[in-house]
PDB file of C-alpha atoms in Angstrom:
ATOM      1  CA  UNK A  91      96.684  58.364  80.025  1.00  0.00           C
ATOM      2  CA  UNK A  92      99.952  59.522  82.346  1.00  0.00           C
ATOM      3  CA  UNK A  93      99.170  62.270  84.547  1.00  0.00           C
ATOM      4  CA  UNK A  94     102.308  64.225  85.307  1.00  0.00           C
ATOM      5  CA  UNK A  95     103.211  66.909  88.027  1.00  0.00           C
ATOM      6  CA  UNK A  96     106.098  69.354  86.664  1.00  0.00           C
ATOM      7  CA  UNK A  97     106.383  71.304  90.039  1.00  0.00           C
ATOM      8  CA  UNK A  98     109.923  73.194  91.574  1.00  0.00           C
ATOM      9  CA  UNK A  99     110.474  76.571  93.460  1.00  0.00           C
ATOM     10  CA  UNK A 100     109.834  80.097  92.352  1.00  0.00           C
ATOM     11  CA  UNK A 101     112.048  80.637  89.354  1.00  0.00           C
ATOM     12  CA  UNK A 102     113.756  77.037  89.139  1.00  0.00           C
ATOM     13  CA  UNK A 103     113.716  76.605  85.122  1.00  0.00           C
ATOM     14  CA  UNK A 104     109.825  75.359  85.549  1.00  0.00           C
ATOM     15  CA  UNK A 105     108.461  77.285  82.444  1.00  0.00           C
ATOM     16  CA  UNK A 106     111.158  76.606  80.123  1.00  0.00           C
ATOM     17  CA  UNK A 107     111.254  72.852  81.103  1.00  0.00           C
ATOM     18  CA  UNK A 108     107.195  72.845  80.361  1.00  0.00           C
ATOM     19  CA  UNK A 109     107.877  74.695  76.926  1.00  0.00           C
ATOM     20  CA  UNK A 110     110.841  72.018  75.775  1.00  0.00           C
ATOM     21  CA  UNK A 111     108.190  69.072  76.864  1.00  0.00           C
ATOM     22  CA  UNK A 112     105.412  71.085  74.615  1.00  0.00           C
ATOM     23  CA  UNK A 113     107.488  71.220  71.978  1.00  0.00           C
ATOM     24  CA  UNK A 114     108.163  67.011  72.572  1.00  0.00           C
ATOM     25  CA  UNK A 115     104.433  66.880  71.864  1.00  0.00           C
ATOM     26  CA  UNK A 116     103.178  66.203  75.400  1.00  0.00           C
ATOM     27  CA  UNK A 117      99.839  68.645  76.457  1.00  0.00           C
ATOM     28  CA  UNK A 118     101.146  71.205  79.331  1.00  0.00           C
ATOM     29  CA  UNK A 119      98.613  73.411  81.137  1.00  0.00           C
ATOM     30  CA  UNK A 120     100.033  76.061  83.641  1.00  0.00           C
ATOM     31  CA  UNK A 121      98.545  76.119  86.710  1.00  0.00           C
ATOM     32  CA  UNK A 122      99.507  80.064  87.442  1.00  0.00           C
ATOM     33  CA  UNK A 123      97.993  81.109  83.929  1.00  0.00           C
ATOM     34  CA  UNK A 124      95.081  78.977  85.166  1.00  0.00           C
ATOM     35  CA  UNK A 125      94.701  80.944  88.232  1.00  0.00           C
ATOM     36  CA  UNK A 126      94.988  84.231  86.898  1.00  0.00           C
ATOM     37  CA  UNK A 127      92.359  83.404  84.817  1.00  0.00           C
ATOM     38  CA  UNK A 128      90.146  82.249  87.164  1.00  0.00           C
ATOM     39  CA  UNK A 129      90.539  85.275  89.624  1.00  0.00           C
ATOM     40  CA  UNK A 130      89.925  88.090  86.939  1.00  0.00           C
ATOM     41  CA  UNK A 131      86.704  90.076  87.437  1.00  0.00           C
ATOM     42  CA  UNK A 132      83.562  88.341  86.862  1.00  0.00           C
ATOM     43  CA  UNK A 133      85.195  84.657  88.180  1.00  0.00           C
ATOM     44  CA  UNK A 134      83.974  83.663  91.664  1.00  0.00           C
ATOM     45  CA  UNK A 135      87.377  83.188  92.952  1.00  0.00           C
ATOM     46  CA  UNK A 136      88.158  87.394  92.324  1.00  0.00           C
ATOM     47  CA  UNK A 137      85.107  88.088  94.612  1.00  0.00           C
ATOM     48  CA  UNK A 138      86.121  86.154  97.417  1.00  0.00           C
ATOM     49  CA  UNK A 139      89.553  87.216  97.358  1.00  0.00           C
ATOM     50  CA  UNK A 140      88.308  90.636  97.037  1.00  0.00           C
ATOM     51  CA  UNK A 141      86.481  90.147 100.026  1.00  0.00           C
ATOM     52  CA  UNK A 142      89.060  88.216 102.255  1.00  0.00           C
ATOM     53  CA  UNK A 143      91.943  90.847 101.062  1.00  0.00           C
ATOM     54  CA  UNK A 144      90.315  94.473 100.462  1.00  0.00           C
ATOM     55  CA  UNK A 145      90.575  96.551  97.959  1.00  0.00           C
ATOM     56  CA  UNK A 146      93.743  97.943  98.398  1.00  0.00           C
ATOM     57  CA  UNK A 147      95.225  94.370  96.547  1.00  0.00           C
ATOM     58  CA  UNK A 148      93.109  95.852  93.122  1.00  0.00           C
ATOM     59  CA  UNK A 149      94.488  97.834  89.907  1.00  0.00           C
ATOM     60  CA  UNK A 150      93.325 100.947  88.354  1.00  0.00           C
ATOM     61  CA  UNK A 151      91.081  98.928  86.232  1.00  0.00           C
ATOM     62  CA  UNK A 152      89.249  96.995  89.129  1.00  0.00           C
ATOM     63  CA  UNK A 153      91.444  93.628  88.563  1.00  0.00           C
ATOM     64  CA  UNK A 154      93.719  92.211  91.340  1.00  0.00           C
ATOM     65  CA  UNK A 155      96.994  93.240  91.028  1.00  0.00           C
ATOM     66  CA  UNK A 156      99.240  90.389  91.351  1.00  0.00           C
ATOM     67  CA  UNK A 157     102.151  91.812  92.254  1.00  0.00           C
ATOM     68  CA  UNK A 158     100.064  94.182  95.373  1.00  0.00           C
ATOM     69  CA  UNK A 159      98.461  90.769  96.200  1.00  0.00           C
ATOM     70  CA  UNK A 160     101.913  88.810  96.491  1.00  0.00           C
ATOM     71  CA  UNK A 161     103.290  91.753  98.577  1.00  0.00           C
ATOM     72  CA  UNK A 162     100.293  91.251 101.179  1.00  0.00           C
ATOM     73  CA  UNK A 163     100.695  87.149 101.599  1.00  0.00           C
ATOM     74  CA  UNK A 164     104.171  85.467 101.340  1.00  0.00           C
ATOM     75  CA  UNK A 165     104.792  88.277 104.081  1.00  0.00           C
ATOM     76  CA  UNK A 166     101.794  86.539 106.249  1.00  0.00           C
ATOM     77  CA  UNK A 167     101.591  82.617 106.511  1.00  0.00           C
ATOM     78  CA  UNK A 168      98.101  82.853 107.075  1.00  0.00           C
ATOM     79  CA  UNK A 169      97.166  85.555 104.703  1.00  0.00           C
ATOM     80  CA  UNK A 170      98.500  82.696 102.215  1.00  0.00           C
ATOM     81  CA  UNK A 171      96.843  79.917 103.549  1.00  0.00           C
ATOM     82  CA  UNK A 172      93.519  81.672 103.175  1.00  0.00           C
ATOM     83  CA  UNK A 173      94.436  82.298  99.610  1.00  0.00           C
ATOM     84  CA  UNK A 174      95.250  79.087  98.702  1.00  0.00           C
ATOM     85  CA  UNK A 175      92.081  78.106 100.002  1.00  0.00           C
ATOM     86  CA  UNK A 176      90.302  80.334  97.752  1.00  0.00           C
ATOM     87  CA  UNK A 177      92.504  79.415  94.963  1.00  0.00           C
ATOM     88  CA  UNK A 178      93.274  75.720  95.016  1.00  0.00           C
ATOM     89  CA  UNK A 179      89.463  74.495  94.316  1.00  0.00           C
ATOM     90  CA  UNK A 180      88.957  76.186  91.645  1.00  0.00           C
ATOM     91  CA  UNK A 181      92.988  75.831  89.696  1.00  0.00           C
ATOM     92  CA  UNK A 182      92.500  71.786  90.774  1.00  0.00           C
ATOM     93  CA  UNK A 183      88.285  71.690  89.369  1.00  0.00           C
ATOM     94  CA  UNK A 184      89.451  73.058  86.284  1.00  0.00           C
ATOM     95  CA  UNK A 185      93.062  71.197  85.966  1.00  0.00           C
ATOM     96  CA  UNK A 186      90.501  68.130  86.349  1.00  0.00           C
ATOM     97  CA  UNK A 187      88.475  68.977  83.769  1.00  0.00           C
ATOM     98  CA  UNK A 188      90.617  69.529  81.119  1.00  0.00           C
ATOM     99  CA  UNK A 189      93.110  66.328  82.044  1.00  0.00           C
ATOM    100  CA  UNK A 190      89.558  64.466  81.601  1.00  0.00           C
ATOM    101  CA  UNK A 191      89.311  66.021  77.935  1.00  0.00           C
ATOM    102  CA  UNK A 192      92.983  65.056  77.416  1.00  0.00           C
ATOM    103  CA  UNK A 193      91.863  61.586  78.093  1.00  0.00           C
ATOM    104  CA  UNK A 194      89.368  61.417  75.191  1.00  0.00           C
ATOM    105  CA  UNK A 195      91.008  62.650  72.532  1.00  0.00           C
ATOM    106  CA  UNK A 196      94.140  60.521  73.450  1.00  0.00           C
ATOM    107  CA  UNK A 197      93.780  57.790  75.940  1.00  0.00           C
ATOM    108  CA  UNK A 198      97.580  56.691  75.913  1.00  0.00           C
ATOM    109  CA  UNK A 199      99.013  60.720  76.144  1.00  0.00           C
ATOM    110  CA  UNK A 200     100.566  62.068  78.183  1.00  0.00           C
ATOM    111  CA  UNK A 201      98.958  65.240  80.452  1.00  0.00           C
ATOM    112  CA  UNK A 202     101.221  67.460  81.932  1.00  0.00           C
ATOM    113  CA  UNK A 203     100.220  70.230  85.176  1.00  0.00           C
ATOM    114  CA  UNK A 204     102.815  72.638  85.668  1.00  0.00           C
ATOM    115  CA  UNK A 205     102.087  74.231  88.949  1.00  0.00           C
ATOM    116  CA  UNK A 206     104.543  75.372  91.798  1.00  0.00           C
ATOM    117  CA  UNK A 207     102.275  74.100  94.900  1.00  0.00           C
ATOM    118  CA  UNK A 208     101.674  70.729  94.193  1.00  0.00           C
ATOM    119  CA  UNK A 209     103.440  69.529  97.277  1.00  0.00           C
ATOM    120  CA  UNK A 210     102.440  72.118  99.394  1.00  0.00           C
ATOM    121  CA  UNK A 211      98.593  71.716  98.631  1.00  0.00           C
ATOM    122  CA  UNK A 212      99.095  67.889  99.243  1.00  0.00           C
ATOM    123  CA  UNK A 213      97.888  67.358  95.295  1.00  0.00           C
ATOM    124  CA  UNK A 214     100.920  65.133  94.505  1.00  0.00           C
ATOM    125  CA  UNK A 215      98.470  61.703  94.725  1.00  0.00           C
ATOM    126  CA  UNK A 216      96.494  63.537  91.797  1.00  0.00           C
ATOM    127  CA  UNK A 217      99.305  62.581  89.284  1.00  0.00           C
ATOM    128  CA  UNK A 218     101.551  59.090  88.312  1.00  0.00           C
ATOM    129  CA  UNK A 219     105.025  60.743  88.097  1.00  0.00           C
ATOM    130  CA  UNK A 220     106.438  64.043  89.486  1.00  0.00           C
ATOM    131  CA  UNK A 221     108.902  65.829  87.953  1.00  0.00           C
ATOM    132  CA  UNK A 222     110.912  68.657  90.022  1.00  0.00           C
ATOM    133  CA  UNK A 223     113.212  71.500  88.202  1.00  0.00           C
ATOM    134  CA  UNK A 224     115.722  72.766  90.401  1.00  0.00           C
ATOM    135  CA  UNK A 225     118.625  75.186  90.052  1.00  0.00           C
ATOM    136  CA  UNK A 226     121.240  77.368  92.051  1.00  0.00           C
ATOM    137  CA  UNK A 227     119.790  80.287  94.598  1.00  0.00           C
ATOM    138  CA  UNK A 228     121.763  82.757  92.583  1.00  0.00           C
ATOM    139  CA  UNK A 229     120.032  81.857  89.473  1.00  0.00           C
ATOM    140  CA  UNK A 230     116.744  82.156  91.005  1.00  0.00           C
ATOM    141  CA  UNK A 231     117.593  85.339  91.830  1.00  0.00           C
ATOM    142  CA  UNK A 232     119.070  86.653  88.942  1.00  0.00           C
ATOM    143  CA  UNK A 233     116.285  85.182  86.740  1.00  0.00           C
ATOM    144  CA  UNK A 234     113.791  86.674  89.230  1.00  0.00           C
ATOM    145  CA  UNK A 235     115.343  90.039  88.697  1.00  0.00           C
ATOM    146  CA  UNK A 236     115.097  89.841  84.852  1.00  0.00           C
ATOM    147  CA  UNK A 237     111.602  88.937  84.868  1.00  0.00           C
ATOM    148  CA  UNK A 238     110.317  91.569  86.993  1.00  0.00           C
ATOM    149  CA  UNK A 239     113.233  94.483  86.163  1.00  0.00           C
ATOM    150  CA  UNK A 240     114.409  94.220  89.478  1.00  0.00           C
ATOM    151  CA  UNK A 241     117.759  95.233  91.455  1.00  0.00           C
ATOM    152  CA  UNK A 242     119.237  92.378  92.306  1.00  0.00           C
ATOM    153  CA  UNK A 243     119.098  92.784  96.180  1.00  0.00           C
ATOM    154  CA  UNK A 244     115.645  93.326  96.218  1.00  0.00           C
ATOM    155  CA  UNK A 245     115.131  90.324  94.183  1.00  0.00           C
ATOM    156  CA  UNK A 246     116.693  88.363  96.623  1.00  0.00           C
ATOM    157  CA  UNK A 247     114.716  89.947  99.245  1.00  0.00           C
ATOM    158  CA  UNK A 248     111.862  88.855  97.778  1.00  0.00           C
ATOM    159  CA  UNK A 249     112.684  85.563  96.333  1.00  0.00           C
ATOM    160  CA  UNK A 250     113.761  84.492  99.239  1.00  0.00           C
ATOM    161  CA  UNK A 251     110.817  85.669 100.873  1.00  0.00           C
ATOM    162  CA  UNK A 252     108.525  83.652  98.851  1.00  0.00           C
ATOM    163  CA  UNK A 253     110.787  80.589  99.297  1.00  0.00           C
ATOM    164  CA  UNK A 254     109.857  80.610 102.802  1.00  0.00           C
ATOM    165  CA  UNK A 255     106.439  80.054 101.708  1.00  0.00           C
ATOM    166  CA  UNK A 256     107.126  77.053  99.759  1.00  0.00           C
ATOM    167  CA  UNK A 257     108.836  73.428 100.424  1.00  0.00           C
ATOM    168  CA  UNK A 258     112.668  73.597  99.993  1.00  0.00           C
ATOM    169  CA  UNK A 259     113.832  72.288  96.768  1.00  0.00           C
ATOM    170  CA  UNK A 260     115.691  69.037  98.407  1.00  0.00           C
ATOM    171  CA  UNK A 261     112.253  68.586 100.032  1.00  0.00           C
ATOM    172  CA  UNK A 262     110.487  68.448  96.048  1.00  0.00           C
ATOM    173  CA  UNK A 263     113.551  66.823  95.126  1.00  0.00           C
ATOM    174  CA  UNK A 264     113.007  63.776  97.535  1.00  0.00           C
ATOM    175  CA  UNK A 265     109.193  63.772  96.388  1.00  0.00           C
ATOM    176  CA  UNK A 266     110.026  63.728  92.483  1.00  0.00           C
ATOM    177  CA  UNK A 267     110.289  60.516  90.460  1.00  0.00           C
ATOM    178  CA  UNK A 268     112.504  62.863  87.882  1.00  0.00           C
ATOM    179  CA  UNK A 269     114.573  65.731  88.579  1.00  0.00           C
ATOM    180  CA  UNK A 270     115.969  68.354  86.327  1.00  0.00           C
ATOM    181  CA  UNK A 271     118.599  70.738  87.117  1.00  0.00           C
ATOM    182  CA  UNK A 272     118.300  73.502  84.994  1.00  0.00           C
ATOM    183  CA  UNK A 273     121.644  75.362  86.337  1.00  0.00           C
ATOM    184  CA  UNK A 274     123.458  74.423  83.114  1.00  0.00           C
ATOM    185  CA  UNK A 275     123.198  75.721  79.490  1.00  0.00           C
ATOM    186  CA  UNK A 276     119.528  75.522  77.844  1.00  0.00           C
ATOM    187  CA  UNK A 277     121.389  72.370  75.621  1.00  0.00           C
ATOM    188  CA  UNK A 278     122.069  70.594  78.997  1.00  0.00           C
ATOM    189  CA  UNK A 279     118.389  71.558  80.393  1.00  0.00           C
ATOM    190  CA  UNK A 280     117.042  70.012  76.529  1.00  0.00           C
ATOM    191  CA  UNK A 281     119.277  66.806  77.604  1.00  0.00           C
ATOM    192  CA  UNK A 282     117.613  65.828  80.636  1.00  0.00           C
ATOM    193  CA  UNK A 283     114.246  67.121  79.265  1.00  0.00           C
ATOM    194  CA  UNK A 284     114.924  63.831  76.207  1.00  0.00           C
ATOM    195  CA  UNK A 285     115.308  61.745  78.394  1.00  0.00           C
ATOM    196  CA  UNK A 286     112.767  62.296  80.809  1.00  0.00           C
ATOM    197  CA  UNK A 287     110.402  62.495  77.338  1.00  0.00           C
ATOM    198  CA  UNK A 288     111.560  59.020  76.159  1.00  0.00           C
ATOM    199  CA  UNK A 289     111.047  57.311  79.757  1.00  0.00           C
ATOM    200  CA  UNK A 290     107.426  58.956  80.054  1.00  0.00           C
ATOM    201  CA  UNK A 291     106.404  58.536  76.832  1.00  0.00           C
ATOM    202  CA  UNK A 292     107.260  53.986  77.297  1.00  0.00           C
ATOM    203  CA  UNK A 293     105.025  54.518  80.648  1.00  0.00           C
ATOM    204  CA  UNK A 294     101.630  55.833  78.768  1.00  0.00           C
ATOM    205  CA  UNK A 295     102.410  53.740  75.481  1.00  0.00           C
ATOM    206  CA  UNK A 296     101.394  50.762  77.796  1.00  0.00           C
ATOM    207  CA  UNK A 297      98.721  51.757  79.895  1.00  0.00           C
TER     208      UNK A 297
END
């Protein structure tokens, strides 16, 4: 089986390039959707967070609110670092575990971990092939800003906040073994996704 990375900055194009390789027929798991999961109420990960970060980060309903979280670490370099610490293990344990029951039921597939930190948590020797999505700072920012119904100038403010926090995209760029530039038209995103498709899919057919 071909273990993939499919990493790139905060709102590069890495969600729609993981939903066009989906719909190729490779198996995708989202690393953020795995974390949330793992830090709800009840998961070891949202007591220790809960501890390290107070309960001013939680929502009316006792959960962590993401957004009240976010606000209190890409702010603080070491606020994040203890986060990630807290986070990784468990996102990595359970990205394991299910890669291992993508092996079984296909040992030639191809498993796919969409995550943004890959680089940053040094997790890139955990995979065969990287793939980084990049795209313009002004689309980050305007695609930020229509996620989260934001003004634009705060969304910069804060995407460019959280970039700080991250690897720059030439830095994932140099990493990657394929790059995608999603800048262009979804058609011209679908293009490179092909091809990228076609090249991974000869790699697992003869492992």
């Amino acid at each position: 089986m071909l273990r993939i990375g499919l990493t790139g900055g905060i709102a590069s194009g890495k969600s729609t390039v993981a939903a066009m390789l989906r719909e190729l027929g490779f198996r995708v798991i989202d690393a953020d959707r795995l974390a949330h999961r793992l830090t709800q109420p009840g998961q070891p990960a949202h007591d220790e967070i809960l501890r390290e970060f107070g309960p001013a980060i939680l929502d009316a309903a006792g959960g962590i609110d993401r957004r009240k979280l976010a606000s209190v670490v890409f702010s603080d370099p070491a606020k994040l670092a203890r986060l990630n610490a807290i986070v990784h293990p468990a996102v990595i344990a359970a990205e394991d575990e299910w890669m291992r029951l993508v092996l079984e039921e296909n040992p030639r597939g191809v498993a796919i971990v969409e995550a943004a930190l890959i680089l940053e948590a040094h997790a890139e020797n955990r995979f065969d092939k990287l793939i980084t999505v990049t795209c313009t700072l002004d689309q980050k920012i305007d695609r930020f800003a229509a996620r989260h119904n934001m003004a634009p100038a705060l969304a910069r403010a804060e995407v460019e906040r959280r970039m700080k926090a991250q690897l720059s995209d030439e830095e994932k760029v140099r990493a990657a073994d394929y790059v995608i530039d999603s800048s262009g038209s979804l058609s011209q995103t679908g293009q490179q996704v092909a091809a990228v498709w076609g090249e991974v899919s000869a790699l697992a057919a003869v492992r």
